[in-house]
Amino acid sequence: MNQENPAMTANFRWAGLGLTLILAACASGPGAGKVDASPEATIERRAVERWNLLIDNNFHAAYDYLSPGYRSTRTVAAYAAGAKPPIMTYTSAQWLGVTCDTEDSCLARLLLQYTIQMPGAGEAPAITEMKERWLRLGGQWYYLPER
């Protein structure tokens, strides 16, 4: 006779549930369906991601963080060509904070460190506080450049 052990059956059920959850998480990919705790957390994540792309000179990927309206007026090639002056090298961006004017419009602040190539003098370190307008459109936050 085939008798099932209740403890073993329960263990298999838990193992099956765990495997299902792991496979579902893997199938959704990194960041897929990610819900941040607040607009501020989402803006921080996206602003830092965008600056890390700019630091890596990955202007084509950084272009995706721009608002749809801005992207409709500039091609990715035009954006990439003007994203950074040739005498500058971005080195790091540090998150300072965000203030939201409305639930769909916030002003982020970051501290950008970079070097400037000075003719005859070499590289000079520099630091600037960046203020960026971020807009929520269709549930997603986008950076809106001033120009």
PDB file of N, CA, C and O in Angstrom, residues 40-94:
ATOM      1  N   GLU A  40       9.511  60.378  -4.398  1.00  0.00           N
ATOM      2  CA  GLU A  40      10.870  60.810  -4.093  1.00  0.00           C
ATOM      3  C   GLU A  40      11.873  59.671  -4.294  1.00  0.00           C
ATOM      4  O   GLU A  40      12.956  59.885  -4.845  1.00  0.00           O
ATOM      5  N   ALA A  41      11.515  58.468  -3.858  1.00  0.00           N
ATOM      6  CA  ALA A  41      12.412  57.316  -4.023  1.00  0.00           C
ATOM      7  C   ALA A  41      12.591  56.965  -5.498  1.00  0.00           C
ATOM      8  O   ALA A  41      13.688  56.631  -5.938  1.00  0.00           O
ATOM      9  N   THR A  42      11.514  57.068  -6.264  1.00  0.00           N
ATOM     10  CA  THR A  42      11.596  56.780  -7.694  1.00  0.00           C
ATOM     11  C   THR A  42      12.475  57.802  -8.400  1.00  0.00           C
ATOM     12  O   THR A  42      13.313  57.444  -9.238  1.00  0.00           O
ATOM     13  N   ILE A  43      12.295  59.069  -8.074  1.00  0.00           N
ATOM     14  CA  ILE A  43      13.104  60.123  -8.702  1.00  0.00           C
ATOM     15  C   ILE A  43      14.573  59.944  -8.329  1.00  0.00           C
ATOM     16  O   ILE A  43      15.453  60.061  -9.190  1.00  0.00           O
ATOM     17  N   GLU A  44      14.848  59.653  -7.074  1.00  0.00           N
ATOM     18  CA  GLU A  44      16.238  59.428  -6.667  1.00  0.00           C
ATOM     19  C   GLU A  44      16.859  58.301  -7.482  1.00  0.00           C
ATOM     20  O   GLU A  44      17.962  58.440  -8.024  1.00  0.00           O
ATOM     21  N   ARG A  45      16.151  57.178  -7.579  1.00  0.00           N
ATOM     22  CA  ARG A  45      16.669  56.031  -8.334  1.00  0.00           C
ATOM     23  C   ARG A  45      16.917  56.393  -9.786  1.00  0.00           C
ATOM     24  O   ARG A  45      17.983  56.145 -10.336  1.00  0.00           O
ATOM     25  N   ARG A  46      15.933  57.032 -10.420  1.00  0.00           N
ATOM     26  CA  ARG A  46      16.059  57.342 -11.850  1.00  0.00           C
ATOM     27  C   ARG A  46      17.095  58.429 -12.119  1.00  0.00           C
ATOM     28  O   ARG A  46      17.842  58.359 -13.091  1.00  0.00           O
ATOM     29  N   ALA A  47      17.167  59.438 -11.250  1.00  0.00           N
ATOM     30  CA  ALA A  47      18.149  60.516 -11.443  1.00  0.00           C
ATOM     31  C   ALA A  47      19.570  59.973 -11.308  1.00  0.00           C
ATOM     32  O   ALA A  47      20.446  60.289 -12.126  1.00  0.00           O
ATOM     33  N   VAL A  48      19.806  59.150 -10.306  1.00  0.00           N
ATOM     34  CA  VAL A  48      21.135  58.569 -10.112  1.00  0.00           C
ATOM     35  C   VAL A  48      21.474  57.614 -11.253  1.00  0.00           C
ATOM     36  O   VAL A  48      22.599  57.614 -11.759  1.00  0.00           O
ATOM     37  N   GLU A  49      20.501  56.815 -11.687  1.00  0.00           N
ATOM     38  CA  GLU A  49      20.732  55.923 -12.837  1.00  0.00           C
ATOM     39  C   GLU A  49      21.128  56.735 -14.070  1.00  0.00           C
ATOM     40  O   GLU A  49      22.074  56.385 -14.781  1.00  0.00           O
ATOM     41  N   ARG A  50      20.408  57.827 -14.320  1.00  0.00           N
ATOM     42  CA  ARG A  50      20.684  58.655 -15.489  1.00  0.00           C
ATOM     43  C   ARG A  50      22.087  59.243 -15.417  1.00  0.00           C
ATOM     44  O   ARG A  50      22.844  59.203 -16.393  1.00  0.00           O
ATOM     45  N   TRP A  51      22.461  59.761 -14.258  1.00  0.00           N
ATOM     46  CA  TRP A  51      23.800  60.338 -14.131  1.00  0.00           C
ATOM     47  C   TRP A  51      24.885  59.278 -14.243  1.00  0.00           C
ATOM     48  O   TRP A  51      25.957  59.529 -14.806  1.00  0.00           O
ATOM     49  N   ASN A  52      24.630  58.095 -13.733  1.00  0.00           N
ATOM     50  CA  ASN A  52      25.616  57.018 -13.900  1.00  0.00           C
ATOM     51  C   ASN A  52      25.807  56.677 -15.377  1.00  0.00           C
ATOM     52  O   ASN A  52      26.926  56.397 -15.815  1.00  0.00           O
ATOM     53  N   LEU A  53      24.737  56.727 -16.150  1.00  0.00           N
ATOM     54  CA  LEU A  53      24.850  56.511 -17.596  1.00  0.00           C
ATOM     55  C   LEU A  53      25.660  57.625 -18.249  1.00  0.00           C
ATOM     56  O   LEU A  53      26.494  57.371 -19.123  1.00  0.00           O
ATOM     57  N   LEU A  54      25.420  58.864 -17.834  1.00  0.00           N
ATOM     58  CA  LEU A  54      26.181  59.988 -18.383  1.00  0.00           C
ATOM     59  C   LEU A  54      27.659  59.888 -18.010  1.00  0.00           C
ATOM     60  O   LEU A  54      28.539  60.158 -18.834  1.00  0.00           O
ATOM     61  N   ILE A  55      27.945  59.486 -16.774  1.00  0.00           N
ATOM     62  CA  ILE A  55      29.333  59.306 -16.331  1.00  0.00           C
ATOM     63  C   ILE A  55      30.024  58.245 -17.191  1.00  0.00           C
ATOM     64  O   ILE A  55      31.191  58.383 -17.548  1.00  0.00           O
ATOM     65  N   ASP A  56      29.258  57.205 -17.567  1.00  0.00           N
ATOM     66  CA  ASP A  56      29.796  56.133 -18.414  1.00  0.00           C
ATOM     67  C   ASP A  56      29.764  56.487 -19.905  1.00  0.00           C
ATOM     68  O   ASP A  56      30.037  55.635 -20.749  1.00  0.00           O
ATOM     69  N   ASN A  57      29.392  57.734 -20.223  1.00  0.00           N
ATOM     70  CA  ASN A  57      29.272  58.198 -21.617  1.00  0.00           C
ATOM     71  C   ASN A  57      28.265  57.375 -22.414  1.00  0.00           C
ATOM     72  O   ASN A  57      28.380  57.246 -23.633  1.00  0.00           O
ATOM     73  N   ASN A  58      27.261  56.847 -21.748  1.00  0.00           N
ATOM     74  CA  ASN A  58      26.205  56.078 -22.402  1.00  0.00           C
ATOM     75  C   ASN A  58      25.009  57.014 -22.632  1.00  0.00           C
ATOM     76  O   ASN A  58      23.959  56.895 -22.009  1.00  0.00           O
ATOM     77  N   PHE A  59      25.210  57.959 -23.550  1.00  0.00           N
ATOM     78  CA  PHE A  59      24.208  58.992 -23.791  1.00  0.00           C
ATOM     79  C   PHE A  59      22.940  58.439 -24.437  1.00  0.00           C
ATOM     80  O   PHE A  59      21.855  58.958 -24.207  1.00  0.00           O
ATOM     81  N   HIS A  60      23.073  57.375 -25.223  1.00  0.00           N
ATOM     82  CA  HIS A  60      21.897  56.785 -25.861  1.00  0.00           C
ATOM     83  C   HIS A  60      20.945  56.201 -24.815  1.00  0.00           C
ATOM     84  O   HIS A  60      19.731  56.364 -24.917  1.00  0.00           O
ATOM     85  N   ALA A  61      21.477  55.550 -23.784  1.00  0.00           N
ATOM     86  CA  ALA A  61      20.620  54.997 -22.729  1.00  0.00           C
ATOM     87  C   ALA A  61      20.065  56.123 -21.852  1.00  0.00           C
ATOM     88  O   ALA A  61      18.910  56.059 -21.414  1.00  0.00           O
ATOM     89  N   ALA A  62      20.863  57.160 -21.586  1.00  0.00           N
ATOM     90  CA  ALA A  62      20.404  58.291 -20.767  1.00  0.00           C
ATOM     91  C   ALA A  62      19.249  59.025 -21.455  1.00  0.00           C
ATOM     92  O   ALA A  62      18.395  59.610 -20.785  1.00  0.00           O
ATOM     93  N   TYR A  63      19.220  58.989 -22.773  1.00  0.00           N
ATOM     94  CA  TYR A  63      18.169  59.633 -23.570  1.00  0.00           C
ATOM     95  C   TYR A  63      16.783  59.115 -23.171  1.00  0.00           C
ATOM     96  O   TYR A  63      15.806  59.870 -23.167  1.00  0.00           O
ATOM     97  N   ASP A  64      16.686  57.855 -22.794  1.00  0.00           N
ATOM     98  CA  ASP A  64      15.394  57.262 -22.427  1.00  0.00           C
ATOM     99  C   ASP A  64      14.810  57.865 -21.153  1.00  0.00           C
ATOM    100  O   ASP A  64      13.629  57.702 -20.878  1.00  0.00           O
ATOM    101  N   TYR A  65      15.618  58.556 -20.355  1.00  0.00           N
ATOM    102  CA  TYR A  65      15.152  59.177 -19.124  1.00  0.00           C
ATOM    103  C   TYR A  65      14.563  60.562 -19.369  1.00  0.00           C
ATOM    104  O   TYR A  65      13.988  61.153 -18.471  1.00  0.00           O
ATOM    105  N   LEU A  66      14.724  61.084 -20.570  1.00  0.00           N
ATOM    106  CA  LEU A  66      14.210  62.406 -20.909  1.00  0.00           C
ATOM    107  C   LEU A  66      12.705  62.338 -21.168  1.00  0.00           C
ATOM    108  O   LEU A  66      12.188  61.316 -21.629  1.00  0.00           O
ATOM    109  N   SER A  67      12.017  63.437 -20.938  1.00  0.00           N
ATOM    110  CA  SER A  67      10.568  63.457 -21.121  1.00  0.00           C
ATOM    111  C   SER A  67      10.214  63.191 -22.586  1.00  0.00           C
ATOM    112  O   SER A  67      10.965  63.544 -23.496  1.00  0.00           O
ATOM    113  N   PRO A  68       9.075  62.551 -22.821  1.00  0.00           N
ATOM    114  CA  PRO A  68       8.655  62.277 -24.200  1.00  0.00           C
ATOM    115  C   PRO A  68       8.574  63.551 -25.050  1.00  0.00           C
ATOM    116  O   PRO A  68       8.946  63.534 -26.229  1.00  0.00           O
ATOM    117  N   GLY A  69       8.130  64.661 -24.466  1.00  0.00           N
ATOM    118  CA  GLY A  69       8.060  65.914 -25.215  1.00  0.00           C
ATOM    119  C   GLY A  69       9.428  66.391 -25.661  1.00  0.00           C
ATOM    120  O   GLY A  69       9.604  66.833 -26.801  1.00  0.00           O
ATOM    121  N   TYR A  70      10.407  66.297 -24.783  1.00  0.00           N
ATOM    122  CA  TYR A  70      11.771  66.698 -25.137  1.00  0.00           C
ATOM    123  C   TYR A  70      12.320  65.779 -26.230  1.00  0.00           C
ATOM    124  O   TYR A  70      12.920  66.239 -27.191  1.00  0.00           O
ATOM    125  N   ARG A  71      12.087  64.481 -26.066  1.00  0.00           N
ATOM    126  CA  ARG A  71      12.582  63.524 -27.072  1.00  0.00           C
ATOM    127  C   ARG A  71      11.926  63.735 -28.434  1.00  0.00           C
ATOM    128  O   ARG A  71      12.514  63.427 -29.456  1.00  0.00           O
ATOM    129  N   SER A  72      10.711  64.297 -28.434  1.00  0.00           N
ATOM    130  CA  SER A  72      10.047  64.537 -29.720  1.00  0.00           C
ATOM    131  C   SER A  72      10.688  65.697 -30.475  1.00  0.00           C
ATOM    132  O   SER A  72      10.463  65.858 -31.673  1.00  0.00           O
ATOM    133  N   THR A  73      11.496  66.514 -29.785  1.00  0.00           N
ATOM    134  CA  THR A  73      12.132  67.665 -30.432  1.00  0.00           C
ATOM    135  C   THR A  73      13.611  67.442 -30.727  1.00  0.00           C
ATOM    136  O   THR A  73      14.219  68.267 -31.402  1.00  0.00           O
ATOM    137  N   ARG A  74      14.192  66.366 -30.187  1.00  0.00           N
ATOM    138  CA  ARG A  74      15.618  66.087 -30.395  1.00  0.00           C
ATOM    139  C   ARG A  74      15.821  64.604 -30.645  1.00  0.00           C
ATOM    140  O   ARG A  74      15.295  63.771 -29.909  1.00  0.00           O
ATOM    141  N   THR A  75      16.619  64.311 -31.630  1.00  0.00           N
ATOM    142  CA  THR A  75      16.968  62.906 -31.888  1.00  0.00           C
ATOM    143  C   THR A  75      17.963  62.446 -30.834  1.00  0.00           C
ATOM    144  O   THR A  75      18.619  63.258 -30.177  1.00  0.00           O
ATOM    145  N   VAL A  76      18.111  61.152 -30.705  1.00  0.00           N
ATOM    146  CA  VAL A  76      19.090  60.602 -29.765  1.00  0.00           C
ATOM    147  C   VAL A  76      20.502  61.028 -30.172  1.00  0.00           C
ATOM    148  O   VAL A  76      21.340  61.324 -29.311  1.00  0.00           O
ATOM    149  N   ALA A  77      20.769  61.117 -31.467  1.00  0.00           N
ATOM    150  CA  ALA A  77      22.096  61.540 -31.934  1.00  0.00           C
ATOM    151  C   ALA A  77      22.366  62.996 -31.556  1.00  0.00           C
ATOM    152  O   ALA A  77      23.478  63.340 -31.110  1.00  0.00           O
ATOM    153  N   ALA A  78      21.366  63.868 -31.709  1.00  0.00           N
ATOM    154  CA  ALA A  78      21.539  65.276 -31.344  1.00  0.00           C
ATOM    155  C   ALA A  78      21.739  65.419 -29.837  1.00  0.00           C
ATOM    156  O   ALA A  78      22.579  66.208 -29.387  1.00  0.00           O
ATOM    157  N   TYR A  79      21.000  64.654 -29.061  1.00  0.00           N
ATOM    158  CA  TYR A  79      21.168  64.693 -27.611  1.00  0.00           C
ATOM    159  C   TYR A  79      22.568  64.221 -27.226  1.00  0.00           C
ATOM    160  O   TYR A  79      23.256  64.861 -26.431  1.00  0.00           O
ATOM    161  N   ALA A  80      22.997  63.094 -27.782  1.00  0.00           N
ATOM    162  CA  ALA A  80      24.311  62.538 -27.462  1.00  0.00           C
ATOM    163  C   ALA A  80      25.430  63.520 -27.821  1.00  0.00           C
ATOM    164  O   ALA A  80      26.405  63.657 -27.080  1.00  0.00           O
ATOM    165  N   ALA A  81      25.278  64.222 -28.929  1.00  0.00           N
ATOM    166  CA  ALA A  81      26.308  65.168 -29.371  1.00  0.00           C
ATOM    167  C   ALA A  81      26.454  66.346 -28.413  1.00  0.00           C
ATOM    168  O   ALA A  81      27.551  66.894 -28.264  1.00  0.00           O
ATOM    169  N   GLY A  82      25.378  66.738 -27.747  1.00  0.00           N
ATOM    170  CA  GLY A  82      25.444  67.897 -26.865  1.00  0.00           C
ATOM    171  C   GLY A  82      25.324  67.584 -25.387  1.00  0.00           C
ATOM    172  O   GLY A  82      25.211  68.482 -24.565  1.00  0.00           O
ATOM    173  N   ALA A  83      25.350  66.309 -25.030  1.00  0.00           N
ATOM    174  CA  ALA A  83      25.123  65.920 -23.634  1.00  0.00           C
ATOM    175  C   ALA A  83      26.261  66.310 -22.695  1.00  0.00           C
ATOM    176  O   ALA A  83      26.051  66.440 -21.493  1.00  0.00           O
ATOM    177  N   LYS A  84      27.459  66.482 -23.243  1.00  0.00           N
ATOM    178  CA  LYS A  84      28.602  66.819 -22.394  1.00  0.00           C
ATOM    179  C   LYS A  84      29.629  67.584 -23.213  1.00  0.00           C
ATOM    180  O   LYS A  84      30.008  67.142 -24.293  1.00  0.00           O
ATOM    181  N   PRO A  85      30.084  68.733 -22.716  1.00  0.00           N
ATOM    182  CA  PRO A  85      31.149  69.443 -23.437  1.00  0.00           C
ATOM    183  C   PRO A  85      32.393  68.564 -23.541  1.00  0.00           C
ATOM    184  O   PRO A  85      32.726  67.838 -22.596  1.00  0.00           O
ATOM    185  N   PRO A  86      33.098  68.611 -24.664  1.00  0.00           N
ATOM    186  CA  PRO A  86      34.247  67.724 -24.865  1.00  0.00           C
ATOM    187  C   PRO A  86      35.393  67.943 -23.883  1.00  0.00           C
ATOM    188  O   PRO A  86      36.199  67.050 -23.681  1.00  0.00           O
ATOM    189  N   ILE A  87      35.459  69.093 -23.242  1.00  0.00           N
ATOM    190  CA  ILE A  87      36.557  69.347 -22.295  1.00  0.00           C
ATOM    191  C   ILE A  87      36.237  68.852 -20.888  1.00  0.00           C
ATOM    192  O   ILE A  87      37.046  68.971 -19.975  1.00  0.00           O
ATOM    193  N   MET A  88      35.034  68.271 -20.688  1.00  0.00           N
ATOM    194  CA  MET A  88      34.609  67.809 -19.365  1.00  0.00           C
ATOM    195  C   MET A  88      34.604  66.296 -19.281  1.00  0.00           C
ATOM    196  O   MET A  88      34.304  65.606 -20.255  1.00  0.00           O
ATOM    197  N   THR A  89      34.906  65.803 -18.092  1.00  0.00           N
ATOM    198  CA  THR A  89      34.767  64.382 -17.784  1.00  0.00           C
ATOM    199  C   THR A  89      33.978  64.287 -16.484  1.00  0.00           C
ATOM    200  O   THR A  89      34.441  64.738 -15.435  1.00  0.00           O
ATOM    201  N   TYR A  90      32.758  63.731 -16.561  1.00  0.00           N
ATOM    202  CA  TYR A  90      31.965  63.548 -15.356  1.00  0.00           C
ATOM    203  C   TYR A  90      32.609  62.433 -14.528  1.00  0.00           C
ATOM    204  O   TYR A  90      32.990  61.396 -15.062  1.00  0.00           O
ATOM    205  N   THR A  91      32.706  62.640 -13.213  1.00  0.00           N
ATOM    206  CA  THR A  91      33.329  61.629 -12.367  1.00  0.00           C
ATOM    207  C   THR A  91      32.373  61.021 -11.347  1.00  0.00           C
ATOM    208  O   THR A  91      32.481  59.836 -11.043  1.00  0.00           O
ATOM    209  N   SER A  92      31.429  61.806 -10.808  1.00  0.00           N
ATOM    210  CA  SER A  92      30.458  61.238  -9.874  1.00  0.00           C
ATOM    211  C   SER A  92      29.280  62.182  -9.696  1.00  0.00           C
ATOM    212  O   SER A  92      29.383  63.381  -9.942  1.00  0.00           O
ATOM    213  N   ALA A  93      28.177  61.596  -9.254  1.00  0.00           N
ATOM    214  CA  ALA A  93      26.985  62.373  -8.927  1.00  0.00           C
ATOM    215  C   ALA A  93      26.457  61.865  -7.596  1.00  0.00           C
ATOM    216  O   ALA A  93      26.299  60.662  -7.405  1.00  0.00           O
ATOM    217  N   GLN A  94      26.223  62.792  -6.700  1.00  0.00           N
ATOM    218  CA  GLN A  94      25.749  62.447  -5.364  1.00  0.00           C
ATOM    219  C   GLN A  94      24.352  63.022  -5.164  1.00  0.00           C
ATOM    220  O   GLN A  94      24.106  64.203  -5.430  1.00  0.00           O
TER     221      GLN A  94
END
